[in-house]
mmCIF file of C-alpha atoms in Angstrom:
data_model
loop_
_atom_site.group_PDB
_atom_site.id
_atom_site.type_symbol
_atom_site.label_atom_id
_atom_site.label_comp_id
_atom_site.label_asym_id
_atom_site.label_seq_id
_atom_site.Cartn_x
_atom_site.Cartn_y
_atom_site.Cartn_z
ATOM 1 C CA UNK A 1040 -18.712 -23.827 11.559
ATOM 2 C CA UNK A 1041 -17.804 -20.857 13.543
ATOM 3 C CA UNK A 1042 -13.976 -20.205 13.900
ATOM 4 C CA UNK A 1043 -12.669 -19.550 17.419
ATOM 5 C CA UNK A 1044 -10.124 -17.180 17.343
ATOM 6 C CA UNK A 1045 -7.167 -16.328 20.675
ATOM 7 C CA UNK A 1046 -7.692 -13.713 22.967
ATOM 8 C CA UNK A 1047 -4.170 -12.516 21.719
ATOM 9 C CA UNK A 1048 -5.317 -12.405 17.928
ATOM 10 C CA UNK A 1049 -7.995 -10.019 18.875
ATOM 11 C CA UNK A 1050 -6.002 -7.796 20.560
ATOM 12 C CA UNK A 1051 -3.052 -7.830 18.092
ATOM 13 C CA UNK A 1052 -5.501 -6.167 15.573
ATOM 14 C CA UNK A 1053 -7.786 -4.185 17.966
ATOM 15 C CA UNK A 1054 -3.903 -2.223 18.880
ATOM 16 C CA UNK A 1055 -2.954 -2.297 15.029
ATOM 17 C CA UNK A 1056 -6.809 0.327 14.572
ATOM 18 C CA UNK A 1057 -6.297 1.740 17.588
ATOM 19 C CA UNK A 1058 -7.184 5.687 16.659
ATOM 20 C CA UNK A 1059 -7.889 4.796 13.205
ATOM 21 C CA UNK A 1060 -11.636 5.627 12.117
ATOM 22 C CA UNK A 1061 -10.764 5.181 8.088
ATOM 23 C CA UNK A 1062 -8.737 4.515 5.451
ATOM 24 C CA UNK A 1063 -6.162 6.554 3.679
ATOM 25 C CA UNK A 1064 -7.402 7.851 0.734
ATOM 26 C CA UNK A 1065 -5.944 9.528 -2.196
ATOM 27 C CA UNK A 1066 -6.499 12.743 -2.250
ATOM 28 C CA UNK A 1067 -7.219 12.717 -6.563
ATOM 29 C CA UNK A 1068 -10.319 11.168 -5.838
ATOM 30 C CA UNK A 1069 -13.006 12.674 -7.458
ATOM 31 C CA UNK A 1070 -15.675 14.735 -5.018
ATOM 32 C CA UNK A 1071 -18.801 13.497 -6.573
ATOM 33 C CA UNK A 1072 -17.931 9.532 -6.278
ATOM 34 C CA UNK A 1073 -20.157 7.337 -4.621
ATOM 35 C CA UNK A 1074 -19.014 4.090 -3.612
ATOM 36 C CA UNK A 1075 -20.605 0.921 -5.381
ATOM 37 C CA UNK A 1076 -20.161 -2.565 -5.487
ATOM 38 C CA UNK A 1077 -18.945 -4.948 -8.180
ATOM 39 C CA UNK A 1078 -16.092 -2.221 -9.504
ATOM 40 C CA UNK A 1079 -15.490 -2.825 -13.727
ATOM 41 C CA UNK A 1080 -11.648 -1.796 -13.224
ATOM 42 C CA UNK A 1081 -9.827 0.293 -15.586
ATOM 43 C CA UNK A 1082 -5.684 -0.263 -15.764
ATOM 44 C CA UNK A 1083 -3.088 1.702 -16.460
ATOM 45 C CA UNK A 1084 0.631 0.248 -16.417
ATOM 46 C CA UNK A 1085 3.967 1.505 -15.320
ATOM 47 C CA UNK A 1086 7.040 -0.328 -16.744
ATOM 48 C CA UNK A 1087 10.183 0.095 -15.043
ATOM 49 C CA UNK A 1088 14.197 1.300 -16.705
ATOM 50 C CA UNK A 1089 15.609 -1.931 -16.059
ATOM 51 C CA UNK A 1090 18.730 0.733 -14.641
ATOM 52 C CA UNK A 1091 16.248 1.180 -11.733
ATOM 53 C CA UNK A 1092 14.994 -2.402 -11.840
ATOM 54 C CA UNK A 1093 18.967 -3.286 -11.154
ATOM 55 C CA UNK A 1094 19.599 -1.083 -8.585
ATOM 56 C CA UNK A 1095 16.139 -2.555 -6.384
ATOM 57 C CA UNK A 1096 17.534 -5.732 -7.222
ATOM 58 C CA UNK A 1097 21.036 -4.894 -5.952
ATOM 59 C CA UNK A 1098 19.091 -3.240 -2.635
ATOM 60 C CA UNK A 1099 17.541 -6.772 -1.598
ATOM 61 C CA UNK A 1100 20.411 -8.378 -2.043
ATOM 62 C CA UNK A 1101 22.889 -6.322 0.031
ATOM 63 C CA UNK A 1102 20.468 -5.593 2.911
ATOM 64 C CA UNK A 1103 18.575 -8.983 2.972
ATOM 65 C CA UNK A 1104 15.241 -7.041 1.860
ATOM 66 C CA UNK A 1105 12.597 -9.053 -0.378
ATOM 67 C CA UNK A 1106 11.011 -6.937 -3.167
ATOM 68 C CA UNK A 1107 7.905 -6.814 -0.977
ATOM 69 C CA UNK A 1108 9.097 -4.799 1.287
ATOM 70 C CA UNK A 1109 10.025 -2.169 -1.105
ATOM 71 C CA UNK A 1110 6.450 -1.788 -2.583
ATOM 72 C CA UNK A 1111 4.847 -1.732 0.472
ATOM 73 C CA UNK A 1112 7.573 0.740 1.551
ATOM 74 C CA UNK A 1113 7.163 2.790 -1.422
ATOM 75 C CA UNK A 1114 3.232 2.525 -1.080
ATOM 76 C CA UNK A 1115 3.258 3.425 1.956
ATOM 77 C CA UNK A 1116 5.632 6.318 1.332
ATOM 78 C CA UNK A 1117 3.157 7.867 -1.225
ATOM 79 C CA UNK A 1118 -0.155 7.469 1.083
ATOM 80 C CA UNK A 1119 1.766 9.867 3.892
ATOM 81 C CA UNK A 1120 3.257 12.421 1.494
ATOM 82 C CA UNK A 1121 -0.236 12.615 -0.090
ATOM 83 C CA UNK A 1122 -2.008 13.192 3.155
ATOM 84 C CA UNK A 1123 0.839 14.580 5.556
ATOM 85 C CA UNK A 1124 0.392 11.441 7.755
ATOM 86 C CA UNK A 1125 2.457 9.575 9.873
ATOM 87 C CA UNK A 1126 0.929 6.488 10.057
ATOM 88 C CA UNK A 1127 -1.377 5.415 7.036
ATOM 89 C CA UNK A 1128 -3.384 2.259 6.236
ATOM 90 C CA UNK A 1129 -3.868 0.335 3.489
ATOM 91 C CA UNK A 1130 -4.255 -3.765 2.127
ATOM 92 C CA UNK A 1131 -1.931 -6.135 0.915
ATOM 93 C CA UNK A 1132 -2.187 -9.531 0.013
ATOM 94 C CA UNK A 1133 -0.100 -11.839 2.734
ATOM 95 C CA UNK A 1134 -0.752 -14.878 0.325
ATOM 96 C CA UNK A 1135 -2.389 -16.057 -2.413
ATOM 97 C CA UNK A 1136 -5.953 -15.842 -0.955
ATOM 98 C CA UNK A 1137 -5.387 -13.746 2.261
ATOM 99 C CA UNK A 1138 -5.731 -9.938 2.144
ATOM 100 C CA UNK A 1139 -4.668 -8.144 5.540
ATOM 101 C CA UNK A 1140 -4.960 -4.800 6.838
ATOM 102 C CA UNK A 1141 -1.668 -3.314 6.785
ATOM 103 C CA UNK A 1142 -0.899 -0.096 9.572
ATOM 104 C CA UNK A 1143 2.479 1.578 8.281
ATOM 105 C CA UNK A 1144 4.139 4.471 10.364
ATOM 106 C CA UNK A 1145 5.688 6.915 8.173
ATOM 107 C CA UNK A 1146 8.361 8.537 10.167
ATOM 108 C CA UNK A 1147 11.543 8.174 11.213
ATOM 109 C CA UNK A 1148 14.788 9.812 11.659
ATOM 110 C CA UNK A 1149 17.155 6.527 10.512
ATOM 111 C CA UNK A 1150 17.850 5.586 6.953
ATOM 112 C CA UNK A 1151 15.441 4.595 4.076
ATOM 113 C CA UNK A 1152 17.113 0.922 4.538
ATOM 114 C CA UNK A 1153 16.873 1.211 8.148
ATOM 115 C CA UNK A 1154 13.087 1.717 7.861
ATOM 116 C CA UNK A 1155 12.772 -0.737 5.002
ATOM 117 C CA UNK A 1156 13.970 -3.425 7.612
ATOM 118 C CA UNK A 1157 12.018 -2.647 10.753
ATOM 119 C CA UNK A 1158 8.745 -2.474 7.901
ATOM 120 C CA UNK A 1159 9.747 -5.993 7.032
ATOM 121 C CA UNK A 1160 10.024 -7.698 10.456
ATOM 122 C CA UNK A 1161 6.484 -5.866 11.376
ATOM 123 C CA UNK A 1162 5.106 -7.314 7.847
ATOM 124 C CA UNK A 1163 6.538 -10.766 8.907
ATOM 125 C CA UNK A 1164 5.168 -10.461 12.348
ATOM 126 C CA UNK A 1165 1.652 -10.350 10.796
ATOM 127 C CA UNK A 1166 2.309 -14.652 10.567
ATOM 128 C CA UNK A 1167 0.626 -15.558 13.660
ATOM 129 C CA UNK A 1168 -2.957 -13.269 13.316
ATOM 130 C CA UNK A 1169 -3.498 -13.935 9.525
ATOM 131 C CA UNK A 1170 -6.061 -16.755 9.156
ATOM 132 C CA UNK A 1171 -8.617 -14.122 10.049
ATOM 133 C CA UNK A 1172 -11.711 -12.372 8.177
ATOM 134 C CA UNK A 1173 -11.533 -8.294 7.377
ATOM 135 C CA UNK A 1174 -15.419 -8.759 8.991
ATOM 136 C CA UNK A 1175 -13.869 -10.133 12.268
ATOM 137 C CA UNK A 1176 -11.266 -7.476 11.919
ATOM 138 C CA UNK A 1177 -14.277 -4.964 12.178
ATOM 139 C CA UNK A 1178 -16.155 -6.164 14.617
ATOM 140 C CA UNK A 1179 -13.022 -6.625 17.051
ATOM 141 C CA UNK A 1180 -11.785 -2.916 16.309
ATOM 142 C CA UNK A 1181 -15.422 -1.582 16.252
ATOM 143 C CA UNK A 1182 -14.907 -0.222 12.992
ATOM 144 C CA UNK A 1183 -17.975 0.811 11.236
ATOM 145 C CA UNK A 1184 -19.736 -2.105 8.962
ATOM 146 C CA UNK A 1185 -20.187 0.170 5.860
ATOM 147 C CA UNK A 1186 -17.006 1.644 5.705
ATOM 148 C CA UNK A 1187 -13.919 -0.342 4.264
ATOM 149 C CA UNK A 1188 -10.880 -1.623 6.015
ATOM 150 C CA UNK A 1189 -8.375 0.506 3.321
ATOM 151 C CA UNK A 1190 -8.899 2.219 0.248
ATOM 152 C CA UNK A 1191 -6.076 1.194 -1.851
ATOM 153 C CA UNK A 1192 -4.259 -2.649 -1.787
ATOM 154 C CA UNK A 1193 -1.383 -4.304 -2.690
ATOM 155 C CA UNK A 1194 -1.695 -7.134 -4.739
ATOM 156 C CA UNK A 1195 2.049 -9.462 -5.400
ATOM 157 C CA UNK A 1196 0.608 -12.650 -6.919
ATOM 158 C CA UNK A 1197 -1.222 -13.516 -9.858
ATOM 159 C CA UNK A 1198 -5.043 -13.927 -8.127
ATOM 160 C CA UNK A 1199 -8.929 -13.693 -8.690
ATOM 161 C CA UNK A 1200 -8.796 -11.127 -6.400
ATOM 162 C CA UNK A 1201 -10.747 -7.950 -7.831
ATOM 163 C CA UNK A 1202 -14.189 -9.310 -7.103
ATOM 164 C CA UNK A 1203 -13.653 -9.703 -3.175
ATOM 165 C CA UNK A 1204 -11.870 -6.675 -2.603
ATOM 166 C CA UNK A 1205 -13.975 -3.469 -1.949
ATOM 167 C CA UNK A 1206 -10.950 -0.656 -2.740
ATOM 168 C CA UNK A 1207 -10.987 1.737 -5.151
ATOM 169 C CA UNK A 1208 -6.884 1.566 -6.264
ATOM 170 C CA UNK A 1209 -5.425 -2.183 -6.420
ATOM 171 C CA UNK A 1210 -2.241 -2.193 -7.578
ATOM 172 C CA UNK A 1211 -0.726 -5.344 -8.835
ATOM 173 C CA UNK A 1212 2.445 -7.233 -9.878
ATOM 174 C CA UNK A 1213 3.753 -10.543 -10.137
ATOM 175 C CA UNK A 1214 6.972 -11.227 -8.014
ATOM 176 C CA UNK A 1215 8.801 -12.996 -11.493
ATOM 177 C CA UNK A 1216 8.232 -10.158 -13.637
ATOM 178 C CA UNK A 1217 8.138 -7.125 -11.220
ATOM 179 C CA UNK A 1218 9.307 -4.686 -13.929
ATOM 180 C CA UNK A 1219 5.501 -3.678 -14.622
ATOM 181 C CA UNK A 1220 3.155 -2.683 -12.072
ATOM 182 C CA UNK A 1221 -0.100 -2.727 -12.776
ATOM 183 C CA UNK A 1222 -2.664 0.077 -11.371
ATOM 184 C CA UNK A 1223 -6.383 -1.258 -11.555
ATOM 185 C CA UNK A 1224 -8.775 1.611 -10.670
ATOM 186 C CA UNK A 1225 -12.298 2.843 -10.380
ATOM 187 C CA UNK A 1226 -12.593 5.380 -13.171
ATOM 188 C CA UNK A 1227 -16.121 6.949 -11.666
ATOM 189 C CA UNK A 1228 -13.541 7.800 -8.337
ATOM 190 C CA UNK A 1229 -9.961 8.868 -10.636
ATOM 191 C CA UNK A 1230 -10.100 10.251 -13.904
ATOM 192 C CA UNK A 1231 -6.490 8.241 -16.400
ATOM 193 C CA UNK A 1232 -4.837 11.800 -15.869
ATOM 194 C CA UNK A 1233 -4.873 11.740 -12.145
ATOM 195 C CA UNK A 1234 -3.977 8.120 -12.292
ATOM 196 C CA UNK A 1235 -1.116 8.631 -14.812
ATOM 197 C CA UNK A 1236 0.161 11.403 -12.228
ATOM 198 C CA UNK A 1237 -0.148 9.031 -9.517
ATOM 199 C CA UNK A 1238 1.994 6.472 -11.023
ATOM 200 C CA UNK A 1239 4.834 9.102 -11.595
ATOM 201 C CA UNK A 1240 4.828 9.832 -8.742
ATOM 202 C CA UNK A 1241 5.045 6.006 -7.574
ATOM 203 C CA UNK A 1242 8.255 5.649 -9.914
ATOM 204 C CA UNK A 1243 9.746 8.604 -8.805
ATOM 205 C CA UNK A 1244 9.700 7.048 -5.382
ATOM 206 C CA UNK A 1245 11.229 4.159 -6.541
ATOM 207 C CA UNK A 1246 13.970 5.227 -8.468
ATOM 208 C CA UNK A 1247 15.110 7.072 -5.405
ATOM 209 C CA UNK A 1248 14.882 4.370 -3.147
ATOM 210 C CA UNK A 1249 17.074 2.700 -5.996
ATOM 211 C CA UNK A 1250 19.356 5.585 -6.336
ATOM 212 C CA UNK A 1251 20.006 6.228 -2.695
ATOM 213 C CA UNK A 1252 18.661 3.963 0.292
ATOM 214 C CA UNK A 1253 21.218 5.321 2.520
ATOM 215 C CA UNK A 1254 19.690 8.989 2.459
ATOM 216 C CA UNK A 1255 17.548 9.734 5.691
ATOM 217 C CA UNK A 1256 14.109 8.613 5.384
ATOM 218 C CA UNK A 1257 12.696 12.090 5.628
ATOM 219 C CA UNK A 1258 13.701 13.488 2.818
ATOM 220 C CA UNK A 1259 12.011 11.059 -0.066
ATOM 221 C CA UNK A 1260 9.697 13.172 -1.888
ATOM 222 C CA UNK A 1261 7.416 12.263 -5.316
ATOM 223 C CA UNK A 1262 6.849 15.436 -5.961
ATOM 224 C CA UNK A 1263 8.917 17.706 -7.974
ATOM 225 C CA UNK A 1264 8.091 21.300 -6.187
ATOM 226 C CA UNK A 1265 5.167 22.175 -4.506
ATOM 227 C CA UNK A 1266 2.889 19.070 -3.117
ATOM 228 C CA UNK A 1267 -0.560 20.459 -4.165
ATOM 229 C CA UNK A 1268 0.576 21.433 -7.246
ATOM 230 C CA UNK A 1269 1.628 17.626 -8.166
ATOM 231 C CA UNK A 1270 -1.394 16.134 -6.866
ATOM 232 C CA UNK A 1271 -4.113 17.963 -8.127
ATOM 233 C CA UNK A 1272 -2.826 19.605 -11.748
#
């Protein structure tokens, strides 16, 4: 049966890719890759100091946060200092079986908790337009058929996900044991070094946010010195 959707859902997600003709990519991707289907993953894990595990834990306490919000924060953080964007796009898994299309703008001259918050109500805002397909997503923002919604996704629950998604980075963790984050990738697109660098950098984002979610937003950084060098040595 075909699903009738509001004319209010449809626009909701025609104005989330409005001016957005792809996904944000990571930039370690090697030239040569050509996208295929039905992806044989390759992981590589990062495990957490439980020091910094403490101090996330501390943050969503104190300033009502869920840990959520920080990955997709942190995520999100990583896309635009990779690519010098402001806004960047990428997938996350609202439930269980439902993977959205999630538009994140990286800017902002408040507080890392500050923009941690306002990212939370707009991820909790996504309620109402969720029971929706990423094809119907396409077709309403006139996005081109062949090319994917996002390149990368966040995964939080334990799921048979990897055979529906079409990304080339999924990274995953279970909300009870959070400590480990798990990096699935395509190993014809990112070689293990690039990957390994990649999840440095993702800890060294996190580990700030732990160490200081007060400092202005701008000045979170992965990199240690110069941004090309990081990515690509």
């Amino acid at each position: 049966m075909q699903q009738h959707f509001s004319l209010q859902v449809k626009e909701f997600w025609q104005a989330q890719l409005l001016n957005v003709a792809s996904p944000t990519q990571i930039p370690m991707a090697k030239r040569s890759h050509l996208r295929q289907e039905n992806v044989d993953y390759v992981i590589q894990e990062l495990t957490l100091e439980s020091i910094t595990t403490s101090a996330l834990q501390s943050l969503v306490e104190t300033s009502e946060l869920d840990f959520k919000t920080l990955l997709l924060g942190a995520w999100a953080l990583l896309l635009s200092r990779y690519n010098t964007f402001q806004n960047v796009i990428f997938g996350a898994t609202y439930e269980l079986d439902k993977v959205l299309p999630v538009k994140v703008q990286v800017a902002s001259d408040e507080s890392l908790v500050v923009w941690l918050k306002n990212l939370q109500r707009e991820w909790l805002a996504l309620e109402p337009y969720k029971n929706v397909s990423l094809k119907q997503i396409k077709q309403w923002s006139s996005w081109v058929e062949s090319v994917p919604l996002f390149d990368s996704c966040l995964v939080f629950e334990d799921a048979n996900w990897s055979a529906s998604l079409d990304c080339s980075l999924i990274l995953n963790v279970d909300g009870t044991r959070w400590r480990s984050l798990k990096l699935y990738y395509d190993d014809r697109k990112f070689d293990k070094n690039a990957i390994a660098r990649l999840l440095g950098h993702l800890q060294t984002l996190l580990e700030g946010m732990a160490a200081n979610p007060q400092q202005r937003f701008e000045r979170f950084t992965p990199f240690n010195g110069n941004r090309k060098a990081s990515i690509t040595r």
